[in-house]
Amino acid sequence: MADNVSADSGGDERGQEASIPKMATGVRGLDDVLHGGIPRGRTTLLSGGPGSGKTVLGVEMLYRSAIAGESGIFISFEESPAAIRRNAASLNWDLSTLEDAGQVAILDGRVDPDAVRAGDFDIKGLLAILGGQSEAMGATLVVIDAIDGLLRLLDDPRIEREQLEVLHRWLSDQDMTSLLSVKTSGADAVQTDYDFLDYMVDCVIKLDQRVDGQVSTRRTRVLKYRGSSYERNEYPFAITERGIRLVPVTTVGLVHVTSDDVFSSGDTRIDEMLGGGLVRSSATLVSGASGTGKTSLAATIARAAAERDERVLYLQFEEAGPTMVHRMLSPGIDLRPAIEAGLLHIEATMPEALGVEEHLIRILEIIEQHDPDMVILDAITAASRMSTREAAYDFLMRFINSCRQAGISCVLTHQAQQISERSQIGAMGVSSLLDTVILLAYEENENVFDRTMLVLKSRGMSHSNRRHRFEITDSGLSIEPHGGGSPEGGEGGRV
């Protein structure tokens, strides 16, 4: 694995950071936060409470480094090597094969408490074993998990500190890249019994697990990094079936795939209203009150994309996939051929089932798995049910930007709370992220409620600014011809 050196700093700091070689962790998103990885040949401290993900992160770095050609040693003072292998296998990491190939060694660091009490233990003996194993396999990485599990047996703060200093000096002399984990404690789970380690090591990464609104979320923060710039914010992360994943907001830059390609919505009259259709790789919002036809329009767009042999991922937060497919048969929108052809995949999830970060990461995993040309999210208002309003906005911002960076067209529906919903667009705070906004509403006319459609904006397109009446018939959406009466007259220009 080549050293990763950050170029994301300026002035004198850039020259300083360029002199620090780094080893990538291989953990998705973490190397972005670390601006390349942990310091090579130095010690990084990983601290966190129970269940915060310390061991998983250590094992993942060991595994991914070995896959990339860096031999490594994992030593745990609390779990047996067999347990480490089983836990890794649950994430599809085959450590046994890497052990057979000499790329990985898993050592049992558990010590008999009686030996410690009898004075027969000295960490130098353990280091001799570690040194011999390292030399035999040419290891460049060592992960020492739960060192506090050993030190607590010493039952003497002075001796504990002496032993840690011996360990730190030995690692430095061996020029080993090391990841050392220690547990935090206390009500806020941020303090350790070995706070002096924060000053001793070169890089400190804090992990924690909190419960917000009855939803548990893991978070990480880089507390310090000598000689290197790094992202200083706190970032939620999730442990997925493929390991740990972060999606830092700071890595979501405004680097979007642009296109002049315009595709059909599936209805020629809607295309006319839009100025020709929807722009590829753009973000479109369909907003309206309940029953105005949001899902029908989204399903129409999905069916048209599948008919062009494009792959569509439909994220449904409001109802089960089979229920939606069956319900769309009433207006004559048959999604079954697209599903049977493998061009349409519907993923339905309850918003309350996961936290915001887990939802986002799960969605990104599904996108990577299905590689869609279009993603439809129905409805974005469900994001507010996952967590706070601020977290919902953060979720939508990163979702939309991730799609646009990948060149994926995205269509979102929005459940307005009022019949006249124009004021609701700003409520989610995402209007500035959108290229096209279609408003669906009810209009009362002589005690009859008519459905209406208005293109509020469509960047770069000469769209209509006229409100059109429409009906949901048994053969799809039926848009009123331009010649019909309308409460708003005229055709619009480019917005």
Coordinates of C-alpha atoms in Angstrom, one line a residue:
M1 CA 0.0 0.0 0.0
A2 CA 1.5 3.3 -1.0
D3 CA 1.8 6.1 1.5
N4 CA -1.1 8.5 1.4
V5 CA 0.0 12.2 1.8
S6 CA -2.6 14.9 2.0
A7 CA -2.5 17.9 -0.3
D8 CA -5.5 19.5 1.3
S9 CA -3.8 22.2 3.3
G10 CA -2.2 25.4 2.5
G11 CA 0.8 27.6 3.3
D12 CA 3.5 26.3 5.6
E13 CA 1.2 23.5 6.8
R14 CA 1.2 22.0 3.3
G15 CA 5.0 21.6 3.3
Q16 CA 5.0 20.2 6.8
E17 CA 2.3 17.7 6.1
A18 CA 4.0 16.5 2.9
S19 CA 6.9 15.3 5.0
I20 CA 4.7 12.9 7.0
P21 CA 4.2 9.5 5.4
K22 CA 0.8 7.9 6.1
M23 CA -0.8 4.5 6.0
A24 CA -4.3 4.3 4.8
T25 CA -6.8 2.6 7.1
G26 CA -8.9 1.4 4.2
V27 CA -12.0 2.3 6.2
R28 CA -14.4 4.1 3.9
G29 CA -14.6 7.8 4.7
L30 CA -12.1 7.7 7.6
D31 CA -9.1 8.3 5.4
D32 CA -10.9 11.4 4.1
V33 CA -11.2 12.7 7.7
L34 CA -7.5 11.8 8.3
H35 CA -6.4 13.4 5.1
G36 CA -4.8 10.2 3.9
G37 CA -4.5 7.8 6.9
I38 CA -2.8 7.4 10.2
P39 CA 0.9 8.4 10.6
R40 CA 3.2 5.7 9.3
G41 CA 5.9 4.5 11.8
R42 CA 4.0 6.2 14.7
T43 CA 1.4 5.3 17.3
T44 CA -2.3 6.2 16.9
L45 CA -4.6 5.9 19.9
L46 CA -8.2 4.7 19.4
S47 CA -10.5 5.3 22.4
G48 CA -14.1 4.6 22.9
G49 CA -16.8 3.1 25.1
P50 CA -18.4 -0.4 24.9
G51 CA -19.9 -1.1 21.5
S52 CA -18.4 2.0 19.9
G53 CA -16.5 0.0 17.2
K54 CA -12.9 0.0 18.4
T55 CA -12.2 -3.7 17.7
V56 CA -14.0 -3.7 14.4
L57 CA -12.0 -0.7 13.2
G58 CA -8.8 -2.3 14.2
V59 CA -9.6 -5.6 12.6
E60 CA -10.8 -3.8 9.4
M61 CA -7.5 -1.9 9.1
L62 CA -5.5 -5.1 9.6
Y63 CA -7.6 -6.9 7.0
R64 CA -7.6 -4.1 4.3
S65 CA -3.9 -3.4 4.8
A66 CA -3.1 -7.1 4.3
I67 CA -5.2 -7.2 1.2
A68 CA -3.2 -4.2 -0.1
G69 CA 0.2 -5.9 0.7
E70 CA 1.0 -4.6 4.2
S71 CA 1.6 -7.5 6.7
G72 CA 0.2 -6.9 10.1
I73 CA -0.2 -8.3 13.6
F74 CA -3.3 -8.2 15.8
I75 CA -3.0 -8.8 19.5
S76 CA -5.9 -8.6 21.9
F77 CA -5.8 -8.6 25.7
E78 CA -9.6 -9.5 26.1
E79 CA -10.7 -11.7 23.2
S80 CA -9.2 -15.0 22.0
P81 CA -7.8 -15.3 18.4
A82 CA -10.7 -17.7 17.6
A83 CA -13.2 -15.0 18.6
I84 CA -11.5 -12.4 16.5
R85 CA -11.6 -14.7 13.5
R86 CA -15.3 -15.4 14.0
N87 CA -16.2 -11.7 14.3
A88 CA -14.2 -10.9 11.2
A89 CA -15.9 -13.7 9.3
S90 CA -19.3 -12.1 10.1
L91 CA -18.2 -9.2 8.0
N92 CA -16.8 -11.4 5.2
W93 CA -13.2 -10.9 6.2
D94 CA -11.3 -14.1 5.8
L95 CA -8.4 -13.7 8.3
S96 CA -7.5 -17.4 8.3
T97 CA -6.5 -17.3 4.6
L98 CA -4.4 -14.2 5.2
E99 CA -2.8 -16.0 8.2
D100 CA -1.9 -19.0 6.0
A101 CA -0.3 -16.6 3.5
G102 CA 1.8 -15.0 6.2
Q103 CA 0.1 -11.6 5.8
V104 CA -1.6 -11.6 9.1
A105 CA -0.8 -12.9 12.6
I106 CA -3.3 -13.0 15.5
L107 CA -1.7 -13.3 18.9
D108 CA -3.4 -14.1 22.2
G109 CA -2.4 -11.3 24.6
R110 CA -4.5 -12.5 27.5
V111 CA -2.4 -12.9 30.7
D112 CA -3.1 -15.1 33.7
P113 CA -3.9 -12.7 36.6
D114 CA -2.1 -15.0 39.0
A115 CA 1.1 -14.5 37.0
V116 CA 0.7 -10.8 37.3
R117 CA 0.1 -10.9 41.1
A118 CA 3.1 -13.2 41.6
G119 CA 5.3 -10.7 39.8
D120 CA 6.1 -13.1 37.0
F121 CA 4.8 -10.7 34.3
D122 CA 6.8 -8.1 32.4
I123 CA 5.7 -6.4 29.2
K124 CA 9.2 -6.8 27.8
G125 CA 8.6 -10.5 27.4
L126 CA 5.5 -9.8 25.4
L127 CA 7.4 -7.3 23.3
A128 CA 10.0 -9.9 22.6
I129 CA 7.4 -12.3 21.2
L130 CA 5.8 -9.4 19.2
G131 CA 9.2 -8.4 17.9
G132 CA 10.1 -12.0 16.8
Q133 CA 6.7 -12.4 15.0
S134 CA 7.2 -9.0 13.3
E135 CA 10.6 -9.8 12.0
A136 CA 9.5 -13.3 10.8
M137 CA 6.7 -11.9 8.6
G138 CA 8.0 -8.4 7.9
A139 CA 5.1 -6.8 9.6
T140 CA 4.7 -3.0 9.2
L141 CA 1.4 -2.7 11.2
V142 CA 0.5 -3.8 14.7
V143 CA -3.0 -3.4 16.2
I144 CA -3.0 -3.7 20.0
D145 CA -6.6 -4.1 21.2
A146 CA -7.7 -3.3 24.7
I147 CA -4.3 -2.6 26.3
D148 CA -6.2 -1.3 29.3
G149 CA -7.4 -4.9 29.9
L150 CA -3.8 -5.8 30.7
L151 CA -2.8 -2.7 32.6
R152 CA -5.7 -3.0 35.0
L153 CA -4.2 -6.3 36.2
L154 CA -1.1 -4.4 37.4
D155 CA -3.2 -2.4 39.9
D156 CA -0.6 0.3 40.3
P157 CA -1.0 3.6 38.3
R158 CA 2.8 4.2 38.5
I159 CA 3.7 0.8 37.1
E160 CA 0.9 1.1 34.5
R161 CA 2.4 4.3 33.2
E162 CA 5.9 2.9 33.1
Q163 CA 4.7 -0.1 31.1
L164 CA 2.9 2.1 28.6
E165 CA 6.0 4.2 28.2
V166 CA 8.1 1.1 27.6
L167 CA 5.5 -0.1 24.9
H168 CA 5.5 3.3 23.2
R169 CA 9.3 3.6 23.1
W170 CA 9.5 0.0 21.7
L171 CA 7.0 0.7 18.9
S172 CA 8.8 3.9 18.0
D173 CA 12.2 2.1 17.9
Q174 CA 10.8 -0.6 15.7
D175 CA 9.4 2.0 13.3
M176 CA 6.1 0.2 13.5
T177 CA 2.8 1.8 12.5
S178 CA 0.6 1.0 15.5
L179 CA -3.0 1.3 16.4
L180 CA -3.6 1.1 20.2
S181 CA -7.1 0.9 21.6
V182 CA -8.3 1.8 25.1
K183 CA -11.7 1.9 26.7
T184 CA -13.4 5.1 27.9
S185 CA -15.6 5.3 30.9
G186 CA -17.8 7.7 32.9
A187 CA -21.3 9.1 32.2
D188 CA -20.2 10.6 29.0
A189 CA -17.9 7.8 28.0
V190 CA -15.1 10.2 27.0
Q191 CA -12.6 9.8 29.8
T192 CA -10.0 7.1 30.1
D193 CA -7.8 6.1 33.1
Y194 CA -4.8 6.8 30.8
D195 CA -5.4 10.3 29.6
F196 CA -1.7 10.9 29.5
L197 CA -1.7 8.6 26.4
D198 CA -3.4 11.4 24.5
Y199 CA -0.2 13.5 24.9
M200 CA 2.2 10.6 24.3
V201 CA 0.9 9.4 20.9
D202 CA 0.9 11.2 17.6
C203 CA -2.8 10.8 16.6
V204 CA -5.9 10.4 18.7
I205 CA -9.2 9.1 17.4
K206 CA -12.3 9.1 19.7
L207 CA -15.3 6.8 19.1
D208 CA -18.5 6.9 21.0
Q209 CA -22.1 5.6 20.8
R210 CA -25.0 7.7 21.8
V211 CA -28.8 7.4 21.9
D212 CA -30.7 10.3 20.4
G213 CA -34.5 10.0 20.2
Q214 CA -34.3 6.3 21.1
V215 CA -32.0 5.7 18.1
S216 CA -28.4 4.7 18.7
T217 CA -25.7 6.4 16.6
R218 CA -21.9 5.9 16.6
R219 CA -19.7 8.9 16.1
T220 CA -16.0 9.5 15.6
R221 CA -13.7 12.5 15.9
V222 CA -10.0 13.1 15.4
L223 CA -8.8 14.8 18.5
K224 CA -5.3 15.4 17.5
Y225 CA -2.8 14.7 14.7
R226 CA 0.8 15.9 15.1
G227 CA 2.2 17.5 11.9
S228 CA -0.9 16.9 9.8
S229 CA -4.1 18.7 8.9
Y230 CA -7.3 16.7 9.4
E231 CA -11.1 17.2 9.6
R232 CA -11.9 18.5 13.1
N233 CA -15.6 17.9 13.1
E234 CA -17.5 15.0 14.6
Y235 CA -18.8 12.4 12.1
P236 CA -21.4 9.7 12.5
F237 CA -20.6 6.3 11.1
A238 CA -22.2 2.9 10.8
I239 CA -20.9 -0.7 10.9
T240 CA -22.3 -2.3 7.8
E241 CA -22.1 -5.8 6.3
R242 CA -18.9 -4.5 4.6
G243 CA -17.3 -2.8 7.6
I244 CA -17.2 0.7 8.9
R245 CA -18.4 3.6 6.7
L246 CA -18.4 7.3 7.2
V247 CA -19.9 9.9 4.9
P248 CA -18.2 13.2 6.0
V249 CA -20.1 16.3 5.0
T250 CA -16.8 18.0 4.3
T251 CA -16.0 15.5 1.6
V252 CA -19.3 16.3 -0.3
G253 CA -17.9 19.0 -2.5
L254 CA -19.8 20.8 -5.2
V255 CA -18.2 18.5 -7.9
H256 CA -21.2 17.4 -9.9
V257 CA -21.6 15.6 -13.2
T258 CA -23.2 17.9 -15.7
S259 CA -25.1 16.9 -18.8
D260 CA -27.1 18.5 -21.6
D261 CA -29.0 15.3 -22.2
V262 CA -32.7 15.6 -21.6
F263 CA -34.9 12.6 -21.1
S264 CA -38.7 12.1 -21.0
S265 CA -40.8 12.1 -17.9
G266 CA -43.0 9.5 -19.5
D267 CA -45.7 12.0 -20.5
T268 CA -45.3 14.3 -23.6
R269 CA -47.4 17.1 -22.1
I270 CA -45.4 17.1 -18.9
D271 CA -42.3 17.2 -21.0
E272 CA -43.7 20.3 -22.8
M273 CA -44.3 21.9 -19.4
L274 CA -40.7 21.2 -18.4
G275 CA -39.3 22.7 -21.6
G276 CA -38.4 19.3 -23.2
G277 CA -38.1 16.9 -20.2
L278 CA -35.8 16.3 -17.3
V279 CA -32.1 16.9 -17.4
R280 CA -29.9 13.9 -16.8
S281 CA -27.9 13.9 -13.5
S282 CA -30.2 16.5 -12.1
A283 CA -32.3 16.6 -8.9
T284 CA -36.1 16.9 -9.3
L285 CA -38.6 17.5 -6.5
V286 CA -42.3 16.6 -6.8
S287 CA -44.2 18.2 -4.0
G288 CA -47.9 18.1 -3.1
A289 CA -50.5 17.3 -0.4
S290 CA -51.7 13.8 0.1
G291 CA -53.6 12.4 -2.9
T292 CA -52.3 14.9 -5.4
G293 CA -50.5 12.3 -7.5
K294 CA -46.8 12.5 -6.4
T295 CA -46.2 8.7 -6.4
S296 CA -48.1 8.3 -9.7
L297 CA -45.8 10.9 -11.3
A298 CA -42.7 9.3 -9.8
A299 CA -43.9 5.9 -11.0
T300 CA -44.5 7.3 -14.4
I301 CA -40.9 8.6 -14.5
A302 CA -39.6 5.3 -13.3
R303 CA -41.5 3.3 -15.9
A304 CA -40.3 5.5 -18.7
A305 CA -36.7 5.1 -17.6
A306 CA -37.0 1.3 -17.5
E307 CA -38.5 1.4 -21.0
R308 CA -35.2 3.1 -22.1
D309 CA -33.4 0.2 -20.5
E310 CA -32.1 2.4 -17.6
R311 CA -31.8 1.0 -14.1
V312 CA -34.0 2.6 -11.5
L313 CA -33.7 2.3 -7.7
Y314 CA -37.0 3.3 -6.0
L315 CA -36.6 4.1 -2.2
Q316 CA -40.0 3.9 -0.6
F317 CA -40.5 5.3 2.9
E318 CA -44.3 5.4 2.8
E319 CA -45.5 1.9 1.9
A320 CA -44.3 -1.6 1.1
G321 CA -43.1 -2.2 -2.4
P322 CA -45.7 -4.8 -3.5
T323 CA -48.4 -2.5 -2.1
M324 CA -47.2 0.4 -4.2
V325 CA -46.8 -1.7 -7.3
H326 CA -50.4 -3.0 -6.9
R327 CA -51.8 0.5 -6.2
M328 CA -50.2 1.9 -9.4
L329 CA -52.1 -0.6 -11.5
S330 CA -55.3 1.5 -10.8
P331 CA -54.0 4.5 -12.8
G332 CA -52.6 2.1 -15.4
I333 CA -48.9 2.4 -14.4
D334 CA -47.7 -1.2 -14.5
L335 CA -44.2 -1.5 -12.9
R336 CA -44.1 -5.3 -13.0
P337 CA -42.4 -5.6 -16.4
A338 CA -39.6 -3.3 -15.2
I339 CA -39.2 -5.3 -12.0
E340 CA -39.2 -8.6 -13.8
A341 CA -36.6 -7.3 -16.3
G342 CA -34.3 -6.3 -13.4
L343 CA -34.4 -2.7 -14.3
L344 CA -36.5 -1.5 -11.3
H345 CA -35.6 -2.3 -7.7
I346 CA -37.9 -1.1 -4.9
E347 CA -36.4 -0.8 -1.5
A348 CA -39.0 -0.1 1.2
T349 CA -37.9 0.9 4.8
M350 CA -39.7 2.4 7.8
P351 CA -38.0 5.8 8.6
E352 CA -38.1 5.0 12.3
A353 CA -36.2 1.7 11.8
L354 CA -32.8 3.3 11.7
G355 CA -31.0 6.6 12.5
V356 CA -30.2 9.2 9.9
E357 CA -26.7 8.0 9.3
E358 CA -27.6 4.4 9.1
H359 CA -30.3 5.2 6.5
L360 CA -27.9 7.2 4.4
I361 CA -25.1 4.7 4.5
R362 CA -27.6 1.8 3.8
I363 CA -28.9 3.8 0.8
L364 CA -25.3 4.4 -0.5
E365 CA -24.6 0.7 -0.1
I366 CA -27.7 -0.2 -2.2
I367 CA -26.8 2.4 -4.8
E368 CA -23.3 0.8 -5.1
Q369 CA -24.9 -2.7 -5.4
H370 CA -27.5 -1.8 -8.1
D371 CA -25.6 0.9 -10.0
P372 CA -28.7 2.8 -11.0
D373 CA -29.1 5.5 -13.6
M374 CA -31.9 7.0 -11.5
V375 CA -32.9 7.0 -7.9
I376 CA -36.4 8.0 -6.6
L377 CA -36.9 8.8 -3.0
D378 CA -40.5 8.7 -1.8
A379 CA -40.9 10.8 0.3
I380 CA -38.2 13.2 1.7
T381 CA -40.5 14.3 4.5
A382 CA -39.9 10.9 6.1
A383 CA -36.3 12.1 6.8
S384 CA -37.7 14.3 9.6
R385 CA -39.1 11.1 11.3
M386 CA -35.6 9.6 11.5
S387 CA -34.2 12.3 13.7
T388 CA -34.1 16.1 14.2
R389 CA -34.9 18.7 11.5
E390 CA -31.2 19.6 11.2
A391 CA -30.2 15.9 10.8
A392 CA -32.9 15.5 8.1
Y393 CA -31.5 18.3 6.1
D394 CA -28.0 16.9 6.4
F395 CA -29.2 13.6 5.2
L396 CA -30.9 15.1 2.2
M397 CA -28.0 17.3 1.3
R398 CA -25.5 14.4 1.3
F399 CA -28.0 12.1 -0.5
I400 CA -28.6 14.6 -3.3
N401 CA -24.9 15.5 -3.7
S402 CA -23.8 11.9 -3.7
C403 CA -26.2 11.1 -6.5
R404 CA -25.2 14.1 -8.5
Q405 CA -21.5 13.4 -8.0
A406 CA -22.1 9.9 -9.4
G407 CA -24.1 11.2 -12.4
I408 CA -27.3 9.7 -11.1
S409 CA -30.6 11.4 -11.8
C410 CA -32.6 11.7 -8.7
V411 CA -36.3 12.3 -8.2
L412 CA -37.7 13.1 -4.7
T413 CA -41.3 13.4 -3.6
H414 CA -42.3 15.8 -0.8
Q415 CA -45.5 15.4 1.4
A416 CA -46.9 18.9 1.9
Q417 CA -49.0 19.5 4.9
Q418 CA -51.4 21.9 3.3
I419 CA -53.5 21.8 0.2
S420 CA -51.6 24.9 -1.1
E421 CA -48.1 23.8 -0.4
R422 CA -45.9 26.4 -2.0
S423 CA -44.6 27.5 1.4
Q424 CA -43.7 24.0 2.2
I425 CA -40.8 23.8 -0.3
G426 CA -38.6 25.9 1.9
A427 CA -39.6 24.0 5.0
M428 CA -37.1 21.1 4.4
G429 CA -34.4 23.6 3.4
V430 CA -33.4 21.8 0.2
S431 CA -34.8 24.0 -2.5
S432 CA -31.4 25.4 -3.3
L433 CA -30.1 21.8 -4.0
L434 CA -32.8 21.2 -6.6
D435 CA -32.8 21.7 -10.4
T436 CA -36.5 21.1 -11.0
V437 CA -39.5 21.6 -8.7
I438 CA -42.9 20.4 -9.7
L439 CA -45.8 21.5 -7.5
L440 CA -49.0 19.4 -7.3
A441 CA -52.0 20.9 -5.6
Y442 CA -55.8 20.9 -5.3
E443 CA -57.8 23.9 -6.5
E444 CA -61.4 24.4 -5.5
N445 CA -63.7 25.3 -8.4
E446 CA -67.5 25.4 -7.8
N447 CA -67.2 23.0 -4.9
V448 CA -65.1 20.6 -7.0
F449 CA -61.4 20.1 -6.2
D450 CA -59.3 19.8 -9.3
R451 CA -55.7 18.6 -9.3
T452 CA -53.2 21.1 -10.7
M453 CA -49.5 20.9 -11.8
L454 CA -47.1 23.8 -11.9
V455 CA -43.4 23.8 -12.8
L456 CA -42.0 26.1 -10.2
K457 CA -38.5 26.0 -11.6
S458 CA -36.4 24.1 -14.0
R459 CA -32.8 25.3 -14.3
G460 CA -31.6 25.9 -17.8
M461 CA -35.0 25.0 -19.4
S462 CA -37.6 27.2 -21.0
H463 CA -40.4 25.8 -18.9
S464 CA -44.0 26.8 -18.6
N465 CA -45.0 29.1 -15.7
R466 CA -48.7 28.1 -16.2
R467 CA -50.7 26.0 -13.8
H468 CA -52.2 23.0 -15.6
R469 CA -55.1 21.0 -14.5
F470 CA -54.8 17.2 -14.7
E471 CA -56.5 14.0 -13.8
I472 CA -55.4 10.6 -12.7
T473 CA -57.2 8.2 -15.0
D474 CA -57.1 4.4 -15.5
S475 CA -54.5 5.0 -18.2
G476 CA -52.1 7.3 -16.3
L477 CA -51.9 11.1 -15.9
S478 CA -54.1 13.2 -18.2
I479 CA -52.7 16.7 -18.5
E480 CA -55.0 19.5 -19.7
P481 CA -54.1 20.7 -23.2
H482 CA -52.6 24.2 -23.5
G483 CA -55.8 25.6 -25.0
G484 CA -57.9 24.8 -22.0
G485 CA -58.9 27.4 -19.4
S486 CA -56.5 28.0 -16.6
P487 CA -56.3 30.2 -13.5
E488 CA -52.8 31.3 -14.6
G489 CA -52.0 32.4 -18.1
G490 CA -48.9 32.7 -20.2
E491 CA -45.8 30.6 -20.9
G492 CA -42.7 31.2 -19.0
G493 CA -39.1 31.9 -19.9
R494 CA -35.9 30.3 -18.8
V495 CA -35.4 30.1 -15.0

